[in-house]
Coordinates of C-alpha atoms and ligand atoms in Angstrom, one line a residue:
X147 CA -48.8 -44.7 138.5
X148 CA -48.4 -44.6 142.2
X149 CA -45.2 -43.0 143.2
X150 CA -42.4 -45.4 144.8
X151 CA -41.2 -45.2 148.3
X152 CA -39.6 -47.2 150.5
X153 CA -41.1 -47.8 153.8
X154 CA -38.4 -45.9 155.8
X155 CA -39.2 -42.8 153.2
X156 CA -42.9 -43.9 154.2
X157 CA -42.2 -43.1 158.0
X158 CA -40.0 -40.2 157.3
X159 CA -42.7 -37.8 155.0
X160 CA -45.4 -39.4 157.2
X161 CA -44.2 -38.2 160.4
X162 CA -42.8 -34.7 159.1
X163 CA -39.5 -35.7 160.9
X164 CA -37.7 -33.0 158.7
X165 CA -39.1 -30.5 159.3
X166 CA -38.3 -31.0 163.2
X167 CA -35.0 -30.9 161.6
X168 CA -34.8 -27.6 160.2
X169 CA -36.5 -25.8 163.3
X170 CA -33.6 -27.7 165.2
X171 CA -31.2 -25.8 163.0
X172 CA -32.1 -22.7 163.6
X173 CA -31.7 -22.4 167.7
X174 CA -28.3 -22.3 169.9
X175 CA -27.7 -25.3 170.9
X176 CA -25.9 -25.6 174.7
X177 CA -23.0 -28.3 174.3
X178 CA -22.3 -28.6 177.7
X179 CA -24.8 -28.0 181.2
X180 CA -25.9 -24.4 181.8
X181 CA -24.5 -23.1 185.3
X182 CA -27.8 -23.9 187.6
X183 CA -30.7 -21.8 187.4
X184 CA -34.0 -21.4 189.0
X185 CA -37.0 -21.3 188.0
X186 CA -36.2 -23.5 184.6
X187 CA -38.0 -26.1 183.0
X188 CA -37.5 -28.3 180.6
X189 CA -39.4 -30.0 177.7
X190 CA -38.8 -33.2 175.5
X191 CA -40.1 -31.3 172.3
X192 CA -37.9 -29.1 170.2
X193 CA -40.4 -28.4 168.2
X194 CA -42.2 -25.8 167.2
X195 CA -44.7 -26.8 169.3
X196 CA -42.4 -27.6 172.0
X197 CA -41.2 -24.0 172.4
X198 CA -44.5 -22.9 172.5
X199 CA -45.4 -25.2 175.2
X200 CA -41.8 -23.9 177.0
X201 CA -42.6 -20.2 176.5
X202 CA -46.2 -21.0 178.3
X203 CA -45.1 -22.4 181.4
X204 CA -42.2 -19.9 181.6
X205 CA -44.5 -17.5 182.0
X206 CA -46.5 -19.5 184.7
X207 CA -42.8 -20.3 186.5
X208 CA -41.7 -16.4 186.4
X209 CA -44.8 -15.2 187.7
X210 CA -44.3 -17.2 190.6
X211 CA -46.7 -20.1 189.6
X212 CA -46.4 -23.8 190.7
X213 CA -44.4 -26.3 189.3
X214 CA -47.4 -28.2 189.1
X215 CA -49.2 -26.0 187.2
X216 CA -46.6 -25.2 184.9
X217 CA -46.1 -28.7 183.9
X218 CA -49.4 -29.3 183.6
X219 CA -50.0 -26.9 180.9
X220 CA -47.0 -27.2 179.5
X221 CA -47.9 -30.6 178.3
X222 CA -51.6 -30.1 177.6
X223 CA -50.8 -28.0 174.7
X224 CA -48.6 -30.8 173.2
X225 CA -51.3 -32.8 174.0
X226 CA -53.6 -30.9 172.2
X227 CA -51.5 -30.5 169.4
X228 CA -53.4 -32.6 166.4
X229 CA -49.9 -32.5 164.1
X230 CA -48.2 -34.1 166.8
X231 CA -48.7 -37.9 166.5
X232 CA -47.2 -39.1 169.7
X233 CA -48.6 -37.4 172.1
X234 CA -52.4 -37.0 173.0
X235 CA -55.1 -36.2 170.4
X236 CA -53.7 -36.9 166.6
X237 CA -51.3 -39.8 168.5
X238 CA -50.8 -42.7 166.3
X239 CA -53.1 -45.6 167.2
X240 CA -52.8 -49.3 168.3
X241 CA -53.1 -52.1 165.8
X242 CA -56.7 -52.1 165.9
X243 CA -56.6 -48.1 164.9
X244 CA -57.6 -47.0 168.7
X245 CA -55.4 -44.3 170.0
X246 CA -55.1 -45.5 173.7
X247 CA -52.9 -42.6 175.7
X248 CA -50.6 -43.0 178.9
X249 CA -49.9 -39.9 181.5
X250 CA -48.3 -39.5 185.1
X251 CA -48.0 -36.4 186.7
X252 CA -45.9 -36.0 190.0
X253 CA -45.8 -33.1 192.4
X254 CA -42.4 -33.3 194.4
X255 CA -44.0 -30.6 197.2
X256 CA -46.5 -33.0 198.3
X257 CA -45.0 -36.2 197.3
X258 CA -48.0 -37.3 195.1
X259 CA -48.6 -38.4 192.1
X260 CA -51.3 -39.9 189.5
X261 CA -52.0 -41.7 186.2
X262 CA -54.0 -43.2 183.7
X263 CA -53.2 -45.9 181.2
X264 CA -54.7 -46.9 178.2
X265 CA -57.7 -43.9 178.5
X266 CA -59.3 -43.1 175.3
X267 CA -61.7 -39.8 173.9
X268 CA -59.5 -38.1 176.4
X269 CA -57.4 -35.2 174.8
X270 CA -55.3 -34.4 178.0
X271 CA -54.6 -37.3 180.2
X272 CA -52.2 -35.4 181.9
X273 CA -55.1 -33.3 183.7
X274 CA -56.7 -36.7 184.2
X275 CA -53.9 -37.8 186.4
X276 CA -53.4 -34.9 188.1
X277 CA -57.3 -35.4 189.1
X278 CA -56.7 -38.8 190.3
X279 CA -53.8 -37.6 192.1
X280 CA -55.8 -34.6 194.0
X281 CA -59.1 -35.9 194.1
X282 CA -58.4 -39.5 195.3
X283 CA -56.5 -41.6 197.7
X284 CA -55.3 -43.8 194.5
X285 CA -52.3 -43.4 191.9
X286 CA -53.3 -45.1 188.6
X287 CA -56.8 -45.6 186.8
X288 CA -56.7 -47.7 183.5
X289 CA -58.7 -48.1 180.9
X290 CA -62.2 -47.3 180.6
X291 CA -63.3 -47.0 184.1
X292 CA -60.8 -44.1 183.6
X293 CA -62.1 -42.6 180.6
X294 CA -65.1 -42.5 183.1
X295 CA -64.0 -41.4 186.0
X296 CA -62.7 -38.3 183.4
X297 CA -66.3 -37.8 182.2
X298 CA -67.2 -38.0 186.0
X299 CA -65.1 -34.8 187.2
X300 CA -66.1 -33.3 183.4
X301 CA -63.5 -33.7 180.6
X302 CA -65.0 -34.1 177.7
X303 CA -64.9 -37.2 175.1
X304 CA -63.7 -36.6 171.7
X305 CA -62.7 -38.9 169.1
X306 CA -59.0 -38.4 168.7
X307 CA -57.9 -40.3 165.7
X308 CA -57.3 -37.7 163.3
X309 CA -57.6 -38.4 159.6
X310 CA -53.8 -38.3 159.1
X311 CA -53.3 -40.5 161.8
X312 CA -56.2 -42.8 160.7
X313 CA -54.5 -43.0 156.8
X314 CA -50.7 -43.5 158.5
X315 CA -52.4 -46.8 160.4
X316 CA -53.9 -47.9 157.2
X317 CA -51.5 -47.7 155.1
X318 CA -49.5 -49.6 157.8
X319 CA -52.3 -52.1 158.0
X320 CA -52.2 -52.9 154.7
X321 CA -48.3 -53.5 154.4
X322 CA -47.6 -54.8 158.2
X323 CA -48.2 -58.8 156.2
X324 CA -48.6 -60.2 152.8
X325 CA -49.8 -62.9 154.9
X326 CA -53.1 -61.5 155.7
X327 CA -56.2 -60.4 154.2
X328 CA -55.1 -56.2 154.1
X329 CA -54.6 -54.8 150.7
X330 CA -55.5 -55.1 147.6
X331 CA -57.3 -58.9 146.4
X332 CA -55.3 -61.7 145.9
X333 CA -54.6 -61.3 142.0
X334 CA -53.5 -57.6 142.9
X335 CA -51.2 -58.6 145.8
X336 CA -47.8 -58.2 143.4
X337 CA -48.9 -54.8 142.7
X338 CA -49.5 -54.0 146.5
X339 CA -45.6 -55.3 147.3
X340 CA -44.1 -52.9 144.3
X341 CA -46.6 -49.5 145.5
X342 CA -44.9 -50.2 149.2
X343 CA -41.5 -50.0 147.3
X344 CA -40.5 -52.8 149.4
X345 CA -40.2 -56.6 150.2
X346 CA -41.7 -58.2 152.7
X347 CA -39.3 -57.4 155.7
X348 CA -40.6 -54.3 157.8
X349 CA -37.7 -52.5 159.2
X350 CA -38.7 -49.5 160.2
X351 CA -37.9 -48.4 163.9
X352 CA -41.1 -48.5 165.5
X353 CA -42.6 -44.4 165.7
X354 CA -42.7 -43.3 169.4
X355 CA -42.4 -39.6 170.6
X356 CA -43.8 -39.0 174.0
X357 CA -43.3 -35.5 176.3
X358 CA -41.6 -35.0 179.6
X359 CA -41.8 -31.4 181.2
X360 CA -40.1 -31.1 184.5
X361 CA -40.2 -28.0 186.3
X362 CA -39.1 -26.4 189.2
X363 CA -41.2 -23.2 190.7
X364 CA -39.4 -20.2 192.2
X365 CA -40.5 -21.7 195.7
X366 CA -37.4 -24.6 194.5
X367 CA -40.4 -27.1 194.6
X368 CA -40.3 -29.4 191.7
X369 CA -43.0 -31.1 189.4
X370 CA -43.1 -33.4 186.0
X371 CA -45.6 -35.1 183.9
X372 CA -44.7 -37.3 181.2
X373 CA -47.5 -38.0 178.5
X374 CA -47.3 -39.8 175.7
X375 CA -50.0 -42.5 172.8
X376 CA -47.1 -44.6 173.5
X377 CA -45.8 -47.2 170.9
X378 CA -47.7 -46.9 167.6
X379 CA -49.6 -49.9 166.4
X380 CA -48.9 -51.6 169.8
X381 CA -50.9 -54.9 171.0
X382 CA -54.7 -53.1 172.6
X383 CA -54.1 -52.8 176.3
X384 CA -50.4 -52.4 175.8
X385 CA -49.2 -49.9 179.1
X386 CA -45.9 -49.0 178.4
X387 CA -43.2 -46.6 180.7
X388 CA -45.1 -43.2 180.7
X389 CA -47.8 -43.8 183.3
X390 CA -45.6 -45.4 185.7
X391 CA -44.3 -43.6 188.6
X392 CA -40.3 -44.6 189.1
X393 CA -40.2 -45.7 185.2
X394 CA -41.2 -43.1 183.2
X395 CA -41.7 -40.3 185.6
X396 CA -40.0 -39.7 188.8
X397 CA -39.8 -36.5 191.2
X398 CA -38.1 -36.2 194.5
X399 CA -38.8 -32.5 195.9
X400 CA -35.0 -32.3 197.9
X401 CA -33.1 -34.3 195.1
X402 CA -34.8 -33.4 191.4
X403 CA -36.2 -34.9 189.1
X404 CA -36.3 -37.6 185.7
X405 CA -38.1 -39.2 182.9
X406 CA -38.1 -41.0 180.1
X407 CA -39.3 -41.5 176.3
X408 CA -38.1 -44.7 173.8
X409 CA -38.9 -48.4 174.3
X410 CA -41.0 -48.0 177.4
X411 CA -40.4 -52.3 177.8
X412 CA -36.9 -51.2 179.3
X413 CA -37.9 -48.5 180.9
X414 CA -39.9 -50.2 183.6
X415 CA -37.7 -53.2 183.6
X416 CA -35.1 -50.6 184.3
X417 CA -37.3 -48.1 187.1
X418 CA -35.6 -46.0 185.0
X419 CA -36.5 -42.7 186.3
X420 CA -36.0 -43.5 190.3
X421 CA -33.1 -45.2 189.1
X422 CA -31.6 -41.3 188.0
X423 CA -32.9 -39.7 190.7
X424 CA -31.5 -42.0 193.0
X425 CA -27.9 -41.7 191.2
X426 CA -28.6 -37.7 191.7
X427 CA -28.9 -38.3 195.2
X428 CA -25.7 -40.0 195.5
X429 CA -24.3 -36.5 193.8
X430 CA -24.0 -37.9 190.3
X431 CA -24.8 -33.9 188.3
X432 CA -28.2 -35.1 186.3
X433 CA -26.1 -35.3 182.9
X434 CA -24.1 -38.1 185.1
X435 CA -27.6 -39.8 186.2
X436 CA -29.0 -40.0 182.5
X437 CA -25.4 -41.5 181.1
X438 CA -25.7 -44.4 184.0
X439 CA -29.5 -45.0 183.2
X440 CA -28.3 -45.8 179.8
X441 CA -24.9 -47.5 180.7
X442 CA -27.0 -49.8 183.0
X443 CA -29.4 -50.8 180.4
X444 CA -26.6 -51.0 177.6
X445 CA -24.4 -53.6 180.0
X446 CA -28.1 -55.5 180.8
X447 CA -28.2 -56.3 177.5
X448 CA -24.7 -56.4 176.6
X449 CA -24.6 -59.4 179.6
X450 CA -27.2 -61.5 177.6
X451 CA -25.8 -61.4 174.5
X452 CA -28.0 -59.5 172.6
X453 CA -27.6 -57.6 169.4
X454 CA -30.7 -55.9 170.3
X455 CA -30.5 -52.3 171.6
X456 CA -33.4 -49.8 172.8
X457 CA -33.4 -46.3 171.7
X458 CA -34.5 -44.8 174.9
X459 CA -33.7 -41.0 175.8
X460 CA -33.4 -40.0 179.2
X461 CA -34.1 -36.4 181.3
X462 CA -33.4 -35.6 184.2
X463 CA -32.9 -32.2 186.4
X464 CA -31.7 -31.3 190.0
X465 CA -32.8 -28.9 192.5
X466 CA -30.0 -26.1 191.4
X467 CA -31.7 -25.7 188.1
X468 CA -29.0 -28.1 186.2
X469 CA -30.0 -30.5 183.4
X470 CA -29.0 -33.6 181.7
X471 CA -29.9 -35.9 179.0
X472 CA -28.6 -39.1 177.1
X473 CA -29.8 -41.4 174.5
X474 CA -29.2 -44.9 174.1
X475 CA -28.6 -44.7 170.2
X476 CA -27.5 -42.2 168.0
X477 CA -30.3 -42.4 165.4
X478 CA -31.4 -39.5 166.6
X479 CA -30.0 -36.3 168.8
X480 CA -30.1 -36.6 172.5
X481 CA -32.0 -33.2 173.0
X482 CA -34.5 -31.3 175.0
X483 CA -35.6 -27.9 175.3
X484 CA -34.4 -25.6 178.3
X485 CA -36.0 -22.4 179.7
X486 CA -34.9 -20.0 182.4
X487 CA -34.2 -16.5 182.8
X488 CA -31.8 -17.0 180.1
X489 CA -34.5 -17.6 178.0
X490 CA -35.1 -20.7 175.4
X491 CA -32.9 -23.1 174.2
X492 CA -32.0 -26.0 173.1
X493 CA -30.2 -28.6 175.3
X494 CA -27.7 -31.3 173.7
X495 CA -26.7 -33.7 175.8
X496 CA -24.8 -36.8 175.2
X497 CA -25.4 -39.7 172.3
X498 CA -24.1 -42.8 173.6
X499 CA -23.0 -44.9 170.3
X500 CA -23.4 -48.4 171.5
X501 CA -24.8 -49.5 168.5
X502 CA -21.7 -48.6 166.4
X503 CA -19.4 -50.1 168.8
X504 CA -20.9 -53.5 168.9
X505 CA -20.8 -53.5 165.2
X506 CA -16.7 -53.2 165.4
Ligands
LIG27 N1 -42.1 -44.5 176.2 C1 -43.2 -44.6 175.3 C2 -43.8 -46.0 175.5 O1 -43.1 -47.0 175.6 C3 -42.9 -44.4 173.9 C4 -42.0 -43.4 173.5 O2 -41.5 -42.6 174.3 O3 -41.6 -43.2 172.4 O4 -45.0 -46.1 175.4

């Protein structure tokens, strides 16, 4: 007999979030902002991925690399990283089981960026966008006229719906409705309900994960990418936060820099990341920035009346090297990794509990 599990167990072994945990464990965790330091970088995953992807464009930072480069491949290998689901190749797909992939990349030094939205056979769509951003006078290519303009300048198209990604969509396929034609036949359908463990109500919290890397070079100029398969099972042709520059993705070479992962909707309603970087130009330390970006969206909300809240998580760094991040919700940690000449570690910033509150 098929074993039972409920669909928030489902989520939970399908997306290995555990074992996240228990690398998490094991690192110092800073409390508080490090004192300033540059070069540093920092990176959304914690991960073991994520320090890898650190420790990589360390080295390009500390032998006196760019920025750009560093970010750059510092996010392809997360990209390329087939266990991750959230990012690049082995990202979960959209409802119809196609992962589409969003990327920005902005170079503070030359106050350019680029992006692509919905590209797919496209491991790294972060190299993408930095093409369009070097190689033409645009800032965003969607779609497939991007997947070929990729092809044009040589990436190469791959398929990138792995088989654990492709079983995860199934399996939510078949239990998104008992009001469709997924699943086991008709005279089977009760037995379909009891192997989900489950009624008919799906309450998981939608799995997201995206990357942000910003970076700034030993020359003090700054760069970011933020990449990401964006919302799983979202509606085909759904853009969300990550491409767009001043939402997901903002660098300012004399101020710092910011992004963004979680409900990408709010994000760009929000101009989330210009919104921080703005706030750091008005001297607000980037751990202030990232607590505003989620007090203005909380009180946006809050104003309407809504018991809805959006568990976005927000990064953001200034030109002395200092960091800051906040996250809407305290389902999970408001965390980020941090390299400098300190070395790795892991950076906690603040959880902002306005779920529990309203609850009171
Ligand atoms: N921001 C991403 C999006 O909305 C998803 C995420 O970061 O989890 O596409």
């Amino acid at each position: 007999m098929a074993k039972k599990i409920s669909r928030r167990n489902f989520f939970n072994q399908s997306f290995g979030f555990g074992a996240g945990a228990l690398f998490f464990n094991k690192l110092p965790v800073f409390k508080a902002s490090p004192s300033g330091r540059t070069p540093m970088m920092i990176v959304a995953h914690t991960n073991e991925t994520g320090k890898k992807a650190s420790e990589t464009g360390w080295k390009i930072l500390a032998d006196g690399g760019s920025a750009l480069d560093a970010v750059e491949k510092t996010a392809n290998i997360i990209e390329l990283d087939a266990e991750g689901m959230s990012v690049g190749y082995g990202g979960l797909p959209n409802e119809d089981g196609v992962v589409q992939l969003d990327a920005s990349i902005m170079d503070g030094k030359t106050y350019s960026a680029g992006s692509v939205a919905c590209i797919e056979n496209i491991k790294t769509p972060c190299s993408v966008a930095r093409v369009v951003m070097e190689r033409t006078d645009h800032v965003m290519l969607v779609g497939k006229d991007a997947l070929e303009f990729a092809k044009t300048w040589g990436f190469e198209e791959n398929n990138l719906l792995t088989e654990k990604a492709r079983k995860i969509w199934v399996q939510w396929r078949e239990r998104v409705s008992d009001r469709d034609d997924w699943g086991p036949p008709e005279h089977l359908k009760k037995k379909k309900n009891e192997e989900a463990g489950s009624n008919n109500d799906f309450d998981f919290d939608r799995p997201a994960g995206t990357t942000n890397v910003l970076a700034i070079d030993k020359n003090g100029d700054i760069a970011g990418v933020t990449t990401t398969s964006g919302l799983a099972f979202k509606i085909p042709g759904r853009v969300g936060d990550s491409p767009i520059i001043g939402a997901g993705l903002y660098v300012d070479n004399e101020i710092g820099a910011a992004a963004a992962t979680g409900r990408g909707e709010d994000v760009i309603k929000s101009c989330a990341s210009y919104y921080m970087v703005m706030r750091m130009k008005e001297d607000r330390t980037p751990q202030q920035a990232c607590d505003d970006a989620v007090n203005m969206i909380a009180a946006k909300y809050k104003a309407i009346n809504s018991d809805f809240l959006p568990g976005e998580t927000f990064r953001a760094i200034n030109k002395k090297g200092e960091c800051g991040c906040a996250r809407m919700r305290s389902d999970q940690k408001a965390v980020m990794s941090l390299i400098n000449e300190g070395g790795y570690q892991l950076y906690e910033g603040k959880l902002h509990f306005y779920r529990e509150r309203r609850r009171r």
